């Protein structure tokens, strides 16, 4: 019997590579401008300043392999990112212990209504309308760290219809994954099910309906996403 006042919304669950048991999502944190070359292409100073974050919604994560072009935008960009899936958390986690909280990693896309984000930036308003829309974070299967290890380096790339658009290396992150976890945990009590999108390398560009995106991260394979 349903113990809630209304029908219980589904738990968002991402497939885990090599397992029947999926990964349940609690929160989604995204870091902005975490690769110098991408900060420069967006017109910002690439020097290390305090990191900043925005959030997507758990059910924005979408493992289906399809990305429906969203309404109210005529400039939607791809951002290929390493997603970090936590299995535990806490407050004030040290950089040294941060990776102990990582369950695994996945390839993800931080899809962005760039035209709307630019408007919100200009007005000094929050970014949700540009960032946290339906199915805005296509994601591949979670690869447990017990099998793939941690990923301080490795090529990260994205092709659109076979043309290479983004090409970087995880070692170019301004804030490394352990630093991101430690920093976030000073402001939020992190927990199991929390997902961190770790930023995108240079080369973001527009997508159109019918495009086929292929994102690759060394050690995690590739994901394909069709824009429909
Ligand atoms: Mn991003």
mmCIF file of C-alpha atoms and ligand atoms in Angstrom:
data_model
loop_
_atom_site.group_PDB
_atom_site.id
_atom_site.type_symbol
_atom_site.label_atom_id
_atom_site.label_comp_id
_atom_site.label_asym_id
_atom_site.label_seq_id
_atom_site.Cartn_x
_atom_site.Cartn_y
_atom_site.Cartn_z
ATOM 1 C CA UNK A 1 0.000 0.000 0.000
ATOM 2 C CA UNK A 2 1.184 3.485 -0.840
ATOM 3 C CA UNK A 3 2.233 5.261 2.364
ATOM 4 C CA UNK A 4 2.435 8.683 0.683
ATOM 5 C CA UNK A 5 -0.343 11.205 0.221
ATOM 6 C CA UNK A 6 0.093 11.028 -3.552
ATOM 7 C CA UNK A 7 1.623 8.520 -5.941
ATOM 8 C CA UNK A 8 5.303 8.118 -5.066
ATOM 9 C CA UNK A 9 7.597 9.604 -7.727
ATOM 10 C CA UNK A 10 10.113 7.081 -9.088
ATOM 11 C CA UNK A 11 13.672 6.960 -7.750
ATOM 12 C CA UNK A 12 16.026 7.982 -10.538
ATOM 13 C CA UNK A 13 18.258 4.982 -11.258
ATOM 14 C CA UNK A 14 21.296 4.825 -13.548
ATOM 15 C CA UNK A 15 22.494 1.441 -14.843
ATOM 16 C CA UNK A 16 25.739 0.152 -13.328
ATOM 17 C CA UNK A 17 28.128 -1.578 -15.699
ATOM 18 C CA UNK A 18 28.415 -5.276 -14.868
ATOM 19 C CA UNK A 19 25.608 -5.256 -12.288
ATOM 20 C CA UNK A 20 21.856 -5.791 -12.111
ATOM 21 C CA UNK A 21 21.581 -3.205 -9.330
ATOM 22 C CA UNK A 22 21.321 0.392 -10.600
ATOM 23 C CA UNK A 23 22.724 3.517 -8.933
ATOM 24 C CA UNK A 24 20.090 5.708 -7.197
ATOM 25 C CA UNK A 25 20.456 9.480 -7.606
ATOM 26 C CA UNK A 26 19.919 11.947 -4.766
ATOM 27 C CA UNK A 27 21.393 15.290 -5.923
ATOM 28 C CA UNK A 28 23.300 16.613 -8.931
ATOM 29 C CA UNK A 29 26.011 19.256 -8.508
ATOM 30 C CA UNK A 30 27.745 20.786 -11.521
ATOM 31 C CA UNK A 31 30.936 22.857 -11.455
ATOM 32 C CA UNK A 32 31.314 25.755 -13.893
ATOM 33 C CA UNK A 33 34.382 26.676 -15.958
ATOM 34 C CA UNK A 34 36.649 23.931 -14.683
ATOM 35 C CA UNK A 35 38.920 23.710 -17.725
ATOM 36 C CA UNK A 36 40.990 26.815 -18.545
ATOM 37 C CA UNK A 37 40.494 26.575 -22.304
ATOM 38 C CA UNK A 38 36.710 26.420 -21.866
ATOM 39 C CA UNK A 39 36.753 29.399 -19.470
ATOM 40 C CA UNK A 40 38.634 31.374 -22.148
ATOM 41 C CA UNK A 41 36.225 30.390 -24.937
ATOM 42 C CA UNK A 42 33.330 31.592 -22.735
ATOM 43 C CA UNK A 43 35.090 34.945 -22.231
ATOM 44 C CA UNK A 44 36.341 34.421 -18.671
ATOM 45 C CA UNK A 45 39.642 34.539 -16.816
ATOM 46 C CA UNK A 46 41.204 31.061 -16.767
ATOM 47 C CA UNK A 47 43.139 31.708 -13.558
ATOM 48 C CA UNK A 48 42.165 29.629 -10.586
ATOM 49 C CA UNK A 49 39.479 31.409 -8.604
ATOM 50 C CA UNK A 50 37.039 29.905 -6.128
ATOM 51 C CA UNK A 51 34.947 27.246 -7.844
ATOM 52 C CA UNK A 52 31.241 27.832 -8.377
ATOM 53 C CA UNK A 53 28.392 25.408 -8.734
ATOM 54 C CA UNK A 54 24.885 25.064 -10.043
ATOM 55 C CA UNK A 55 22.562 22.095 -9.737
ATOM 56 C CA UNK A 56 20.539 19.964 -12.046
ATOM 57 C CA UNK A 57 17.658 17.806 -10.877
ATOM 58 C CA UNK A 58 18.104 14.072 -10.284
ATOM 59 C CA UNK A 59 15.587 13.260 -13.007
ATOM 60 C CA UNK A 60 17.469 15.433 -15.519
ATOM 61 C CA UNK A 61 19.933 12.518 -15.718
ATOM 62 C CA UNK A 62 18.904 10.382 -18.671
ATOM 63 C CA UNK A 63 20.531 7.096 -19.687
ATOM 64 C CA UNK A 64 18.195 6.563 -22.690
ATOM 65 C CA UNK A 65 20.628 7.640 -25.424
ATOM 66 C CA UNK A 66 18.127 10.180 -26.768
ATOM 67 C CA UNK A 67 18.146 13.923 -26.159
ATOM 68 C CA UNK A 68 14.913 15.698 -27.077
ATOM 69 C CA UNK A 69 15.701 19.220 -28.313
ATOM 70 C CA UNK A 70 14.214 21.428 -25.577
ATOM 71 C CA UNK A 71 11.659 24.211 -26.069
ATOM 72 C CA UNK A 72 12.348 27.967 -25.845
ATOM 73 C CA UNK A 73 15.874 27.765 -27.184
ATOM 74 C CA UNK A 74 17.519 28.033 -30.567
ATOM 75 C CA UNK A 75 21.066 27.541 -29.273
ATOM 76 C CA UNK A 76 21.594 24.305 -27.370
ATOM 77 C CA UNK A 77 25.186 23.307 -26.644
ATOM 78 C CA UNK A 78 26.843 20.034 -25.691
ATOM 79 C CA UNK A 79 29.307 19.853 -22.793
ATOM 80 C CA UNK A 80 31.019 16.477 -22.354
ATOM 81 C CA UNK A 81 31.814 15.850 -18.687
ATOM 82 C CA UNK A 82 33.097 13.209 -16.310
ATOM 83 C CA UNK A 83 30.327 12.392 -13.817
ATOM 84 C CA UNK A 84 31.364 11.313 -10.327
ATOM 85 C CA UNK A 85 28.912 9.138 -8.382
ATOM 86 C CA UNK A 86 29.238 9.147 -4.574
ATOM 87 C CA UNK A 87 28.481 6.154 -2.351
ATOM 88 C CA UNK A 88 28.810 8.093 0.902
ATOM 89 C CA UNK A 89 29.469 11.635 2.017
ATOM 90 C CA UNK A 90 29.523 13.967 4.970
ATOM 91 C CA UNK A 91 30.661 17.482 5.823
ATOM 92 C CA UNK A 92 34.193 18.874 5.737
ATOM 93 C CA UNK A 93 35.673 15.916 3.874
ATOM 94 C CA UNK A 94 39.442 16.204 3.455
ATOM 95 C CA UNK A 95 41.022 16.179 -0.003
ATOM 96 C CA UNK A 96 42.993 13.087 1.055
ATOM 97 C CA UNK A 97 39.844 11.120 1.948
ATOM 98 C CA UNK A 98 37.575 12.474 -0.788
ATOM 99 C CA UNK A 99 37.980 9.590 -3.235
ATOM 100 C CA UNK A 100 36.964 7.082 -0.525
ATOM 101 C CA UNK A 101 33.422 8.414 -1.033
ATOM 102 C CA UNK A 102 33.352 7.742 -4.796
ATOM 103 C CA UNK A 103 31.311 4.772 -5.975
ATOM 104 C CA UNK A 104 32.136 5.197 -9.639
ATOM 105 C CA UNK A 105 32.295 7.297 -12.774
ATOM 106 C CA UNK A 106 30.237 7.823 -15.910
ATOM 107 C CA UNK A 107 30.340 9.798 -19.136
ATOM 108 C CA UNK A 108 27.750 12.582 -19.100
ATOM 109 C CA UNK A 109 26.631 15.586 -21.114
ATOM 110 C CA UNK A 110 25.722 18.904 -19.485
ATOM 111 C CA UNK A 111 23.319 20.037 -22.205
ATOM 112 C CA UNK A 112 22.775 23.780 -22.045
ATOM 113 C CA UNK A 113 20.240 26.232 -23.487
ATOM 114 C CA UNK A 114 23.124 28.654 -24.094
ATOM 115 C CA UNK A 115 20.941 31.516 -25.309
ATOM 116 C CA UNK A 116 18.826 31.380 -22.146
ATOM 117 C CA UNK A 117 21.870 30.936 -19.907
ATOM 118 C CA UNK A 118 23.461 34.017 -21.508
ATOM 119 C CA UNK A 119 20.298 36.047 -20.785
ATOM 120 C CA UNK A 120 20.264 34.904 -17.168
ATOM 121 C CA UNK A 121 23.963 35.739 -16.785
ATOM 122 C CA UNK A 122 23.367 39.235 -18.169
ATOM 123 C CA UNK A 123 20.491 39.775 -15.745
ATOM 124 C CA UNK A 124 22.391 38.299 -12.791
ATOM 125 C CA UNK A 125 19.747 35.617 -12.418
ATOM 126 C CA UNK A 126 20.072 31.893 -11.617
ATOM 127 C CA UNK A 127 20.920 29.496 -14.455
ATOM 128 C CA UNK A 128 18.302 26.797 -13.929
ATOM 129 C CA UNK A 129 16.266 27.737 -16.978
ATOM 130 C CA UNK A 130 19.371 27.304 -19.132
ATOM 131 C CA UNK A 131 20.745 24.247 -17.392
ATOM 132 C CA UNK A 132 18.232 22.207 -15.366
ATOM 133 C CA UNK A 133 15.618 21.364 -17.965
ATOM 134 C CA UNK A 134 14.072 18.006 -18.860
ATOM 135 C CA UNK A 135 16.577 15.286 -19.808
ATOM 136 C CA UNK A 136 19.380 17.875 -19.846
ATOM 137 C CA UNK A 137 22.019 15.424 -18.626
ATOM 138 C CA UNK A 138 22.384 12.362 -20.860
ATOM 139 C CA UNK A 139 24.526 9.855 -18.976
ATOM 140 C CA UNK A 140 26.122 6.487 -19.644
ATOM 141 C CA UNK A 141 26.387 3.540 -17.276
ATOM 142 C CA UNK A 142 28.199 3.967 -13.971
ATOM 143 C CA UNK A 143 31.575 2.229 -13.897
ATOM 144 C CA UNK A 144 32.460 1.239 -10.325
ATOM 145 C CA UNK A 145 35.822 2.574 -9.116
ATOM 146 C CA UNK A 146 36.531 -0.926 -7.825
ATOM 147 C CA UNK A 147 36.825 -1.932 -11.499
ATOM 148 C CA UNK A 148 38.078 1.168 -13.350
ATOM 149 C CA UNK A 149 40.011 2.878 -10.547
ATOM 150 C CA UNK A 150 40.042 6.661 -10.257
ATOM 151 C CA UNK A 151 40.587 8.969 -13.203
ATOM 152 C CA UNK A 152 43.080 11.787 -12.527
ATOM 153 C CA UNK A 153 43.896 11.807 -16.249
ATOM 154 C CA UNK A 154 42.642 10.478 -19.540
ATOM 155 C CA UNK A 155 41.358 11.842 -22.824
ATOM 156 C CA UNK A 156 37.837 13.310 -22.836
ATOM 157 C CA UNK A 157 36.342 14.053 -26.248
ATOM 158 C CA UNK A 158 33.095 14.625 -28.079
ATOM 159 C CA UNK A 159 32.206 14.169 -31.724
ATOM 160 C CA UNK A 160 29.143 15.494 -33.541
ATOM 161 C CA UNK A 161 28.279 13.367 -36.593
ATOM 162 C CA UNK A 162 31.855 12.093 -36.576
ATOM 163 C CA UNK A 163 33.494 15.555 -36.399
ATOM 164 C CA UNK A 164 35.713 16.106 -33.375
ATOM 165 C CA UNK A 165 34.439 19.142 -31.414
ATOM 166 C CA UNK A 166 35.756 18.721 -27.869
ATOM 167 C CA UNK A 167 39.132 17.212 -27.091
ATOM 168 C CA UNK A 168 40.775 17.558 -23.701
ATOM 169 C CA UNK A 169 42.240 15.624 -20.824
ATOM 170 C CA UNK A 170 40.858 15.075 -17.338
ATOM 171 C CA UNK A 171 44.233 16.281 -16.004
ATOM 172 C CA UNK A 172 43.336 19.786 -17.309
ATOM 173 C CA UNK A 173 40.664 20.276 -14.629
ATOM 174 C CA UNK A 174 41.361 23.454 -12.663
ATOM 175 C CA UNK A 175 39.729 21.886 -9.577
ATOM 176 C CA UNK A 176 40.498 18.173 -9.388
ATOM 177 C CA UNK A 177 37.795 15.693 -8.370
ATOM 178 C CA UNK A 178 39.061 15.262 -4.759
ATOM 179 C CA UNK A 179 39.208 19.066 -4.392
ATOM 180 C CA UNK A 180 35.671 19.453 -5.750
ATOM 181 C CA UNK A 181 34.313 16.890 -3.267
ATOM 182 C CA UNK A 182 36.175 18.515 -0.364
ATOM 183 C CA UNK A 183 35.033 22.005 -1.358
ATOM 184 C CA UNK A 184 31.369 21.034 -1.845
ATOM 185 C CA UNK A 185 31.366 19.237 1.519
ATOM 186 C CA UNK A 186 32.246 22.499 3.257
ATOM 187 C CA UNK A 187 28.960 23.973 2.034
ATOM 188 C CA UNK A 188 26.680 20.930 1.758
ATOM 189 C CA UNK A 189 26.397 17.639 3.590
ATOM 190 C CA UNK A 190 27.160 15.262 0.755
ATOM 191 C CA UNK A 191 25.636 11.814 0.719
ATOM 192 C CA UNK A 192 25.149 8.540 -1.096
ATOM 193 C CA UNK A 193 23.517 9.141 -4.446
ATOM 194 C CA UNK A 194 25.086 12.528 -5.007
ATOM 195 C CA UNK A 195 26.430 13.056 -8.522
ATOM 196 C CA UNK A 196 29.012 15.666 -9.514
ATOM 197 C CA UNK A 197 29.473 16.835 -13.099
ATOM 198 C CA UNK A 198 33.099 17.948 -13.184
ATOM 199 C CA UNK A 199 33.127 20.495 -15.994
ATOM 200 C CA UNK A 200 33.821 20.461 -19.708
ATOM 201 C CA UNK A 201 36.896 21.013 -21.892
ATOM 202 C CA UNK A 202 36.961 23.554 -24.723
ATOM 203 C CA UNK A 203 35.035 23.128 -27.944
ATOM 204 C CA UNK A 204 31.408 23.407 -26.858
ATOM 205 C CA UNK A 205 29.123 23.994 -29.827
ATOM 206 C CA UNK A 206 25.544 23.910 -31.015
ATOM 207 C CA UNK A 207 23.559 20.782 -31.675
ATOM 208 C CA UNK A 208 20.661 20.326 -34.095
ATOM 209 C CA UNK A 209 17.878 17.766 -34.309
ATOM 210 C CA UNK A 210 19.191 14.655 -36.033
ATOM 211 C CA UNK A 211 22.759 15.092 -34.738
ATOM 212 C CA UNK A 212 24.507 12.058 -33.338
ATOM 213 C CA UNK A 213 26.773 12.867 -30.399
ATOM 214 C CA UNK A 214 29.510 10.521 -29.287
ATOM 215 C CA UNK A 215 31.319 11.281 -26.041
ATOM 216 C CA UNK A 216 34.360 9.310 -24.967
ATOM 217 C CA UNK A 217 36.424 9.193 -21.805
ATOM 218 C CA UNK A 218 39.562 7.078 -21.688
ATOM 219 C CA UNK A 219 38.882 4.170 -19.346
ATOM 220 C CA UNK A 220 35.077 4.489 -19.541
ATOM 221 C CA UNK A 221 34.429 3.788 -23.216
ATOM 222 C CA UNK A 222 31.930 5.913 -25.123
ATOM 223 C CA UNK A 223 28.272 6.930 -25.129
ATOM 224 C CA UNK A 224 26.134 7.846 -28.114
ATOM 225 C CA UNK A 225 23.271 10.290 -27.863
ATOM 226 C CA UNK A 226 20.849 11.161 -30.656
ATOM 227 C CA UNK A 227 19.322 14.631 -30.722
ATOM 228 C CA UNK A 228 15.627 14.150 -31.524
HETATM 229 MN MN1 LIG B 1 29.108 22.067 -17.678
#
